[in-house]
């Protein structure tokens, strides 16, 4: 139990990978400790390792079927993987077992409904969450994201300000505030709030990635690369920074250290969820295109497009992707012919 408690402290401080190490030690020493498996699932979720989060949460549920937190985490992980029906079912199970004062199951249900563009239902779920826990910063965070989706950025600011009043040490709130400013094209305030998140948790990869995104949008490629490299140094366990690098770097060859670091994630990319897998294939396509390896680039474009169709199998999407692929094939073929014909 001591290892689990210490890991909880590290996770709250944003030391996610160190927390995972301790959770693993705790579950190795006490395999039947359901709460440690559930907490490990949360840490994996925070680190965007959604497949591992699903496995750990299901293990916790097998040990303790009434464990509300495990269902709540499972809901979030399934939602991140695009498995919305499974996420909805997990949220309902969490609600079934939750005591009257617990808000988290309703927050996760709201997040799933928002992903499905069911915003009125999402807000109703968040209203119930706040009825149960009026000072839940996480509920206000989710509510701000709903307002962002509705493009009501002023109300999103108001809601996130309330969350910051309730929980001023929660770094994710500063990131959200910064990204709302980014959506309003307010670079100065956007960077100010992202920097506050970095000050609070200097070893967390997410704020560096978000800062890089803001700098890229403002055409500061030098600053963006510095942030991406800092994200790489902070965490070697997640592919996000390497994917960001691939979107604008020109690689000299497959022996480029940055390319090798990106390619190293291929065998385990599915564990990070479908959205991450999709973007990973497109990042590899960009990398190979920069090396003028057009056939390999097209191969990954096809893989990404096939996955996109499985995630959203609309006829219009299928036709649009087919047209884009054929257009890209024409560009690649011309480049290939020029390269090898001299």
CSV table of C-alpha atoms in Angstrom, one decimal:
chain,number,residue,atom,x,y,z
A,1,UNK,CA,0.0,0.0,0.0
A,2,UNK,CA,2.9,2.4,0.7
A,3,UNK,CA,4.1,2.0,-2.9
A,4,UNK,CA,0.6,2.8,-4.2
A,5,UNK,CA,0.3,5.9,-2.0
A,6,UNK,CA,3.7,7.2,-3.1
A,7,UNK,CA,2.8,6.6,-6.7
A,8,UNK,CA,-0.4,8.5,-6.2
A,9,UNK,CA,1.6,11.5,-4.9
A,10,UNK,CA,3.9,11.3,-7.9
A,11,UNK,CA,1.0,11.1,-10.3
A,12,UNK,CA,-0.6,14.2,-8.7
A,13,UNK,CA,2.7,16.0,-9.1
A,14,UNK,CA,2.7,15.1,-12.8
A,15,UNK,CA,5.6,12.6,-12.5
A,16,UNK,CA,3.6,10.1,-14.5
A,17,UNK,CA,6.3,7.7,-15.7
A,18,UNK,CA,7.8,7.5,-12.2
A,19,UNK,CA,4.3,6.8,-10.8
A,20,UNK,CA,3.8,4.0,-13.3
A,21,UNK,CA,7.0,2.3,-12.2
A,22,UNK,CA,5.8,2.4,-8.6
A,23,UNK,CA,2.4,1.1,-9.5
A,24,UNK,CA,4.0,-1.8,-11.4
A,25,UNK,CA,6.0,-2.6,-8.3
A,26,UNK,CA,2.9,-2.4,-6.1
A,27,UNK,CA,0.9,-4.7,-8.4
A,28,UNK,CA,3.8,-7.1,-8.7
A,29,UNK,CA,4.1,-7.4,-4.9
A,30,UNK,CA,0.2,-7.5,-4.4
A,31,UNK,CA,-1.4,-8.8,-7.6
A,32,UNK,CA,-4.8,-8.8,-5.9
A,33,UNK,CA,-4.7,-5.1,-5.0
A,34,UNK,CA,-7.5,-3.8,-7.2
A,35,UNK,CA,-7.1,-0.1,-6.3
A,36,UNK,CA,-3.4,-0.2,-7.4
A,37,UNK,CA,-4.4,-1.6,-10.8
A,38,UNK,CA,-7.0,1.1,-11.1
A,39,UNK,CA,-4.6,3.8,-10.2
A,40,UNK,CA,-2.1,2.4,-12.7
A,41,UNK,CA,-4.8,2.6,-15.3
A,42,UNK,CA,-5.3,6.3,-14.5
A,43,UNK,CA,-1.6,6.9,-14.8
A,44,UNK,CA,-1.4,5.2,-18.2
A,45,UNK,CA,-4.4,7.3,-19.3
A,46,UNK,CA,-2.6,10.5,-18.2
A,47,UNK,CA,0.3,9.3,-20.3
A,48,UNK,CA,-1.9,8.7,-23.4
A,49,UNK,CA,-1.2,5.0,-23.2
A,50,UNK,CA,-4.8,4.1,-23.7
A,51,UNK,CA,-4.5,0.4,-24.5
A,52,UNK,CA,-2.5,-0.2,-21.4
A,53,UNK,CA,-5.0,1.8,-19.4
A,54,UNK,CA,-7.9,-0.4,-20.7
A,55,UNK,CA,-5.9,-3.6,-19.7
A,56,UNK,CA,-5.2,-2.3,-16.2
A,57,UNK,CA,-8.7,-1.0,-15.6
A,58,UNK,CA,-10.3,-4.3,-16.7
A,59,UNK,CA,-7.9,-6.2,-14.4
A,60,UNK,CA,-9.0,-4.0,-11.5
A,61,UNK,CA,-12.7,-4.7,-12.4
A,62,UNK,CA,-12.1,-8.4,-12.5
A,63,UNK,CA,-10.7,-8.2,-9.0
A,64,UNK,CA,-13.3,-5.9,-7.7
A,65,UNK,CA,-16.4,-5.6,-9.9
A,66,UNK,CA,-18.0,-2.7,-7.9
A,67,UNK,CA,-14.9,-0.5,-8.2
A,68,UNK,CA,-16.3,2.8,-9.5
A,69,UNK,CA,-13.0,4.4,-10.3
A,70,UNK,CA,-11.9,1.6,-12.6
A,71,UNK,CA,-15.1,1.9,-14.7
A,72,UNK,CA,-14.6,5.7,-14.9
A,73,UNK,CA,-11.0,5.3,-16.1
A,74,UNK,CA,-12.1,2.6,-18.6
A,75,UNK,CA,-14.7,5.0,-20.0
A,76,UNK,CA,-12.1,7.6,-20.6
A,77,UNK,CA,-9.7,5.2,-22.2
A,78,UNK,CA,-12.3,3.7,-24.5
A,79,UNK,CA,-13.4,7.2,-25.5
A,80,UNK,CA,-9.9,8.2,-26.3
A,81,UNK,CA,-9.6,5.1,-28.5
A,82,UNK,CA,-12.8,6.0,-30.4
A,83,UNK,CA,-14.7,3.1,-28.8
A,84,UNK,CA,-17.7,5.2,-27.8
A,85,UNK,CA,-20.2,2.4,-27.3
A,86,UNK,CA,-17.9,0.7,-24.9
A,87,UNK,CA,-17.1,4.0,-23.2
A,88,UNK,CA,-20.8,4.7,-22.8
A,89,UNK,CA,-21.4,1.3,-21.3
A,90,UNK,CA,-18.5,1.7,-18.8
A,91,UNK,CA,-19.8,5.1,-17.7
A,92,UNK,CA,-23.2,3.6,-17.1
A,93,UNK,CA,-21.6,0.9,-14.9
A,94,UNK,CA,-19.7,3.5,-13.0
A,95,UNK,CA,-22.9,5.4,-12.4
A,96,UNK,CA,-24.7,2.2,-11.3
A,97,UNK,CA,-22.1,1.6,-8.5
A,98,UNK,CA,-21.4,5.3,-7.6
A,99,UNK,CA,-22.4,6.8,-4.2
A,100,UNK,CA,-24.6,9.9,-4.2
A,101,UNK,CA,-21.8,12.3,-3.8
A,102,UNK,CA,-19.5,11.0,-6.6
A,103,UNK,CA,-19.2,13.2,-9.7
A,104,UNK,CA,-16.5,11.4,-11.8
A,105,UNK,CA,-18.8,8.9,-13.6
A,106,UNK,CA,-21.0,11.7,-14.8
A,107,UNK,CA,-18.0,13.7,-15.9
A,108,UNK,CA,-16.8,10.8,-18.0
A,109,UNK,CA,-20.3,10.2,-19.4
A,110,UNK,CA,-20.4,13.9,-20.4
A,111,UNK,CA,-17.0,13.6,-22.2
A,112,UNK,CA,-18.3,10.6,-24.2
A,113,UNK,CA,-21.4,12.5,-25.2
A,114,UNK,CA,-19.4,15.5,-26.2
A,115,UNK,CA,-17.3,13.3,-28.5
A,116,UNK,CA,-20.5,12.2,-30.1
A,117,UNK,CA,-21.6,15.9,-30.5
A,118,UNK,CA,-24.5,15.3,-28.1
A,119,UNK,CA,-23.7,18.6,-26.3
A,120,UNK,CA,-27.1,19.1,-24.6
A,121,UNK,CA,-26.9,15.7,-23.0
A,122,UNK,CA,-23.2,16.3,-22.1
A,123,UNK,CA,-24.2,19.5,-20.3
A,124,UNK,CA,-27.0,17.7,-18.5
A,125,UNK,CA,-24.5,15.1,-17.3
A,126,UNK,CA,-22.1,17.8,-16.1
A,127,UNK,CA,-25.0,19.6,-14.3
A,128,UNK,CA,-25.5,16.3,-12.4
A,129,UNK,CA,-21.8,16.1,-11.7
A,130,UNK,CA,-21.8,19.6,-10.2
A,131,UNK,CA,-24.9,18.9,-8.3
A,132,UNK,CA,-23.1,16.0,-6.6
A,133,UNK,CA,-19.8,17.8,-6.2
A,134,UNK,CA,-20.2,21.6,-6.6
A,135,UNK,CA,-16.5,22.3,-6.3
A,136,UNK,CA,-15.3,19.7,-8.9
A,137,UNK,CA,-12.6,21.4,-10.9
A,138,UNK,CA,-12.7,18.5,-13.4
A,139,UNK,CA,-16.4,19.0,-14.0
A,140,UNK,CA,-15.7,22.7,-14.9
A,141,UNK,CA,-12.8,21.6,-17.1
A,142,UNK,CA,-15.0,19.3,-19.1
A,143,UNK,CA,-17.7,22.0,-19.3
A,144,UNK,CA,-15.2,24.5,-20.7
A,145,UNK,CA,-14.3,21.9,-23.4
A,146,UNK,CA,-18.0,21.7,-24.3
A,147,UNK,CA,-18.2,25.5,-24.7
A,148,UNK,CA,-15.1,25.4,-26.8
A,149,UNK,CA,-16.8,22.8,-29.1
A,150,UNK,CA,-19.7,25.2,-29.4
A,151,UNK,CA,-17.3,28.0,-30.2
A,152,UNK,CA,-18.5,30.0,-27.1
A,153,UNK,CA,-14.9,30.9,-26.0
A,154,UNK,CA,-15.9,33.6,-23.6
A,155,UNK,CA,-18.0,31.2,-21.6
A,156,UNK,CA,-15.2,28.7,-21.9
A,157,UNK,CA,-12.9,31.3,-20.2
A,158,UNK,CA,-15.4,31.9,-17.5
A,159,UNK,CA,-15.8,28.3,-16.7
A,160,UNK,CA,-12.1,27.5,-16.7
A,161,UNK,CA,-11.5,30.5,-14.4
A,162,UNK,CA,-14.0,29.0,-11.9
A,163,UNK,CA,-12.0,25.7,-12.1
A,164,UNK,CA,-8.8,27.6,-11.4
A,165,UNK,CA,-10.3,29.2,-8.4
A,166,UNK,CA,-11.2,25.8,-7.0
A,167,UNK,CA,-7.9,24.0,-8.0
A,168,UNK,CA,-5.1,26.5,-8.7
A,169,UNK,CA,-2.5,23.7,-8.6
A,170,UNK,CA,-4.0,21.6,-11.4
A,171,UNK,CA,-1.7,22.1,-14.4
A,172,UNK,CA,-4.2,20.8,-16.9
A,173,UNK,CA,-6.4,23.8,-16.2
A,174,UNK,CA,-3.6,26.2,-17.2
A,175,UNK,CA,-3.1,24.3,-20.4
A,176,UNK,CA,-6.8,24.5,-21.2
A,177,UNK,CA,-6.8,28.3,-20.5
A,178,UNK,CA,-3.8,28.7,-22.7
A,179,UNK,CA,-5.4,26.8,-25.6
A,180,UNK,CA,-8.6,28.8,-25.4
A,181,UNK,CA,-6.4,32.0,-25.8
A,182,UNK,CA,-4.7,30.2,-28.7
A,183,UNK,CA,-8.1,29.7,-30.4
A,184,UNK,CA,-8.6,33.4,-30.0
A,185,UNK,CA,-5.3,34.1,-31.7
A,186,UNK,CA,-3.9,35.7,-28.5
A,187,UNK,CA,-0.4,34.3,-28.6
A,188,UNK,CA,1.0,36.3,-25.6
A,189,UNK,CA,-1.7,35.0,-23.1
A,190,UNK,CA,-1.7,31.5,-24.6
A,191,UNK,CA,2.1,31.1,-24.0
A,192,UNK,CA,1.8,32.7,-20.5
A,193,UNK,CA,-0.7,30.0,-19.3
A,194,UNK,CA,1.2,27.1,-21.0
A,195,UNK,CA,4.4,28.4,-19.2
A,196,UNK,CA,2.5,28.3,-15.9
A,197,UNK,CA,1.7,24.6,-16.5
A,198,UNK,CA,5.4,23.9,-17.3
A,199,UNK,CA,6.4,25.7,-14.1
A,200,UNK,CA,4.1,23.5,-12.1
A,201,UNK,CA,5.1,20.2,-13.8
A,202,UNK,CA,8.4,20.6,-15.7
A,203,UNK,CA,8.7,16.9,-16.4
A,204,UNK,CA,5.3,16.5,-18.1
A,205,UNK,CA,5.3,16.2,-21.9
A,206,UNK,CA,1.9,17.7,-22.7
A,207,UNK,CA,2.5,21.4,-22.1
A,208,UNK,CA,5.7,21.3,-24.2
A,209,UNK,CA,3.7,19.8,-27.1
A,210,UNK,CA,0.9,22.4,-26.7
A,211,UNK,CA,3.5,25.2,-26.6
A,212,UNK,CA,5.1,23.9,-29.8
A,213,UNK,CA,1.6,23.8,-31.4
A,214,UNK,CA,1.1,27.5,-30.6
A,215,UNK,CA,4.6,28.4,-31.9
A,216,UNK,CA,4.1,26.5,-35.1
A,217,UNK,CA,0.8,28.3,-35.7
A,218,UNK,CA,2.7,31.6,-35.2
A,219,UNK,CA,5.4,30.6,-37.7
A,220,UNK,CA,8.1,30.3,-35.0
A,221,UNK,CA,9.7,27.1,-36.3
A,222,UNK,CA,12.9,27.6,-34.2
A,223,UNK,CA,11.0,28.0,-31.0
A,224,UNK,CA,8.7,25.1,-31.9
A,225,UNK,CA,11.6,22.7,-32.6
A,226,UNK,CA,13.1,23.7,-29.2
A,227,UNK,CA,9.9,22.8,-27.5
A,228,UNK,CA,9.5,19.5,-29.3
A,229,UNK,CA,13.0,18.5,-28.4
A,230,UNK,CA,12.3,19.4,-24.8
A,231,UNK,CA,9.2,17.2,-25.0
A,232,UNK,CA,11.4,14.3,-26.4
A,233,UNK,CA,13.8,14.7,-23.5
A,234,UNK,CA,11.0,14.8,-20.9
A,235,UNK,CA,9.4,11.6,-22.1
A,236,UNK,CA,10.8,8.9,-24.4
A,237,UNK,CA,7.7,6.7,-23.8
A,238,UNK,CA,5.1,8.6,-25.9
A,239,UNK,CA,5.2,9.2,-29.7
A,240,UNK,CA,3.5,12.6,-29.8
A,241,UNK,CA,6.7,14.8,-29.9
A,242,UNK,CA,8.3,12.6,-32.6
A,243,UNK,CA,5.1,12.8,-34.7
A,244,UNK,CA,5.1,16.6,-34.4
A,245,UNK,CA,8.7,16.8,-35.5
A,246,UNK,CA,7.9,14.6,-38.6
A,247,UNK,CA,5.2,17.1,-39.7
A,248,UNK,CA,7.7,19.8,-40.6
A,249,UNK,CA,11.3,18.4,-40.5
A,250,UNK,CA,13.1,17.3,-43.7
A,251,UNK,CA,14.9,14.0,-42.9
A,252,UNK,CA,18.1,13.2,-44.8
A,253,UNK,CA,17.8,9.4,-44.6
A,254,UNK,CA,16.4,6.6,-42.6
A,255,UNK,CA,19.5,6.7,-40.4
A,256,UNK,CA,18.5,10.2,-39.1
A,257,UNK,CA,18.3,9.8,-35.2
A,258,UNK,CA,15.0,11.7,-35.1
A,259,UNK,CA,13.5,9.3,-37.7
A,260,UNK,CA,14.8,6.2,-35.9
A,261,UNK,CA,13.2,7.5,-32.7
A,262,UNK,CA,9.8,8.0,-34.6
A,263,UNK,CA,10.0,4.6,-36.3
A,264,UNK,CA,10.7,2.8,-32.9
A,265,UNK,CA,7.1,3.3,-31.9
A,266,UNK,CA,5.6,1.5,-34.9
A,267,UNK,CA,5.2,-1.9,-33.2
A,268,UNK,CA,3.4,-0.5,-30.2
A,269,UNK,CA,1.5,2.4,-31.7
A,270,UNK,CA,-1.8,0.6,-31.4
A,271,UNK,CA,-1.5,0.8,-27.6
A,272,UNK,CA,-1.9,4.6,-27.7
A,273,UNK,CA,-5.4,4.6,-29.3
A,274,UNK,CA,-6.8,4.9,-32.8
A,275,UNK,CA,-6.4,8.7,-33.0
A,276,UNK,CA,-2.7,8.5,-32.2
A,277,UNK,CA,-2.3,5.5,-34.5
A,278,UNK,CA,-3.9,7.4,-37.4
A,279,UNK,CA,-1.7,10.5,-36.9
A,280,UNK,CA,1.3,8.3,-36.6
A,281,UNK,CA,0.8,6.8,-40.1
A,282,UNK,CA,0.4,10.3,-41.5
A,283,UNK,CA,3.6,11.4,-39.7
A,284,UNK,CA,5.5,8.5,-41.2
A,285,UNK,CA,4.1,9.4,-44.6
A,286,UNK,CA,5.4,12.9,-44.2
A,287,UNK,CA,8.8,11.7,-43.1
A,288,UNK,CA,9.2,9.4,-46.0
A,289,UNK,CA,8.0,12.1,-48.4
A,290,UNK,CA,10.7,14.4,-47.1
A,291,UNK,CA,13.3,11.7,-48.0
A,292,UNK,CA,11.7,11.3,-51.4
A,293,UNK,CA,10.8,7.7,-50.7
A,294,UNK,CA,7.4,8.1,-52.3
A,295,UNK,CA,6.3,4.5,-52.4
A,296,UNK,CA,6.8,4.1,-48.7
A,297,UNK,CA,5.1,7.4,-48.0
A,298,UNK,CA,2.1,6.3,-50.1
A,299,UNK,CA,2.0,3.0,-48.2
A,300,UNK,CA,1.5,4.8,-44.9
A,301,UNK,CA,-1.0,7.2,-46.4
A,302,UNK,CA,-3.0,4.2,-47.4
A,303,UNK,CA,-2.7,2.6,-43.9
A,304,UNK,CA,-3.9,5.9,-42.4
A,305,UNK,CA,-6.8,6.3,-44.8
A,306,UNK,CA,-7.9,2.7,-44.2
A,307,UNK,CA,-7.9,3.3,-40.4
A,308,UNK,CA,-9.8,6.5,-40.9
A,309,UNK,CA,-12.5,4.7,-42.8
A,310,UNK,CA,-12.8,2.1,-40.0
A,311,UNK,CA,-13.2,4.9,-37.5
A,312,UNK,CA,-15.7,7.0,-39.6
A,313,UNK,CA,-17.1,4.8,-42.5
A,314,UNK,CA,-19.1,7.5,-44.2
A,315,UNK,CA,-19.6,7.2,-48.0
A,316,UNK,CA,-18.5,10.9,-48.5
A,317,UNK,CA,-15.4,10.3,-46.5
A,318,UNK,CA,-14.5,7.2,-48.5
A,319,UNK,CA,-14.9,9.1,-51.8
A,320,UNK,CA,-12.9,12.1,-50.5
A,321,UNK,CA,-10.1,9.9,-49.2
A,322,UNK,CA,-10.0,8.0,-52.5
A,323,UNK,CA,-9.7,11.3,-54.4
A,324,UNK,CA,-7.0,12.6,-52.1
A,325,UNK,CA,-5.0,9.4,-52.4
A,326,UNK,CA,-5.2,9.4,-56.2
A,327,UNK,CA,-4.1,13.1,-56.3
A,328,UNK,CA,-1.2,12.3,-54.0
A,329,UNK,CA,-0.2,9.2,-56.1
A,330,UNK,CA,0.0,11.5,-59.1
A,331,UNK,CA,2.3,13.9,-57.2
A,332,UNK,CA,4.5,11.1,-56.0
A,333,UNK,CA,4.7,9.4,-59.3
A,334,UNK,CA,5.9,12.6,-60.9
A,335,UNK,CA,8.5,13.1,-58.1
A,336,UNK,CA,9.6,9.5,-58.5
A,337,UNK,CA,10.1,9.7,-62.2
A,338,UNK,CA,12.0,13.0,-61.9
A,339,UNK,CA,14.3,11.6,-59.3
A,340,UNK,CA,15.3,8.5,-61.2
A,341,UNK,CA,15.3,9.9,-64.7
A,342,UNK,CA,17.6,12.8,-63.9
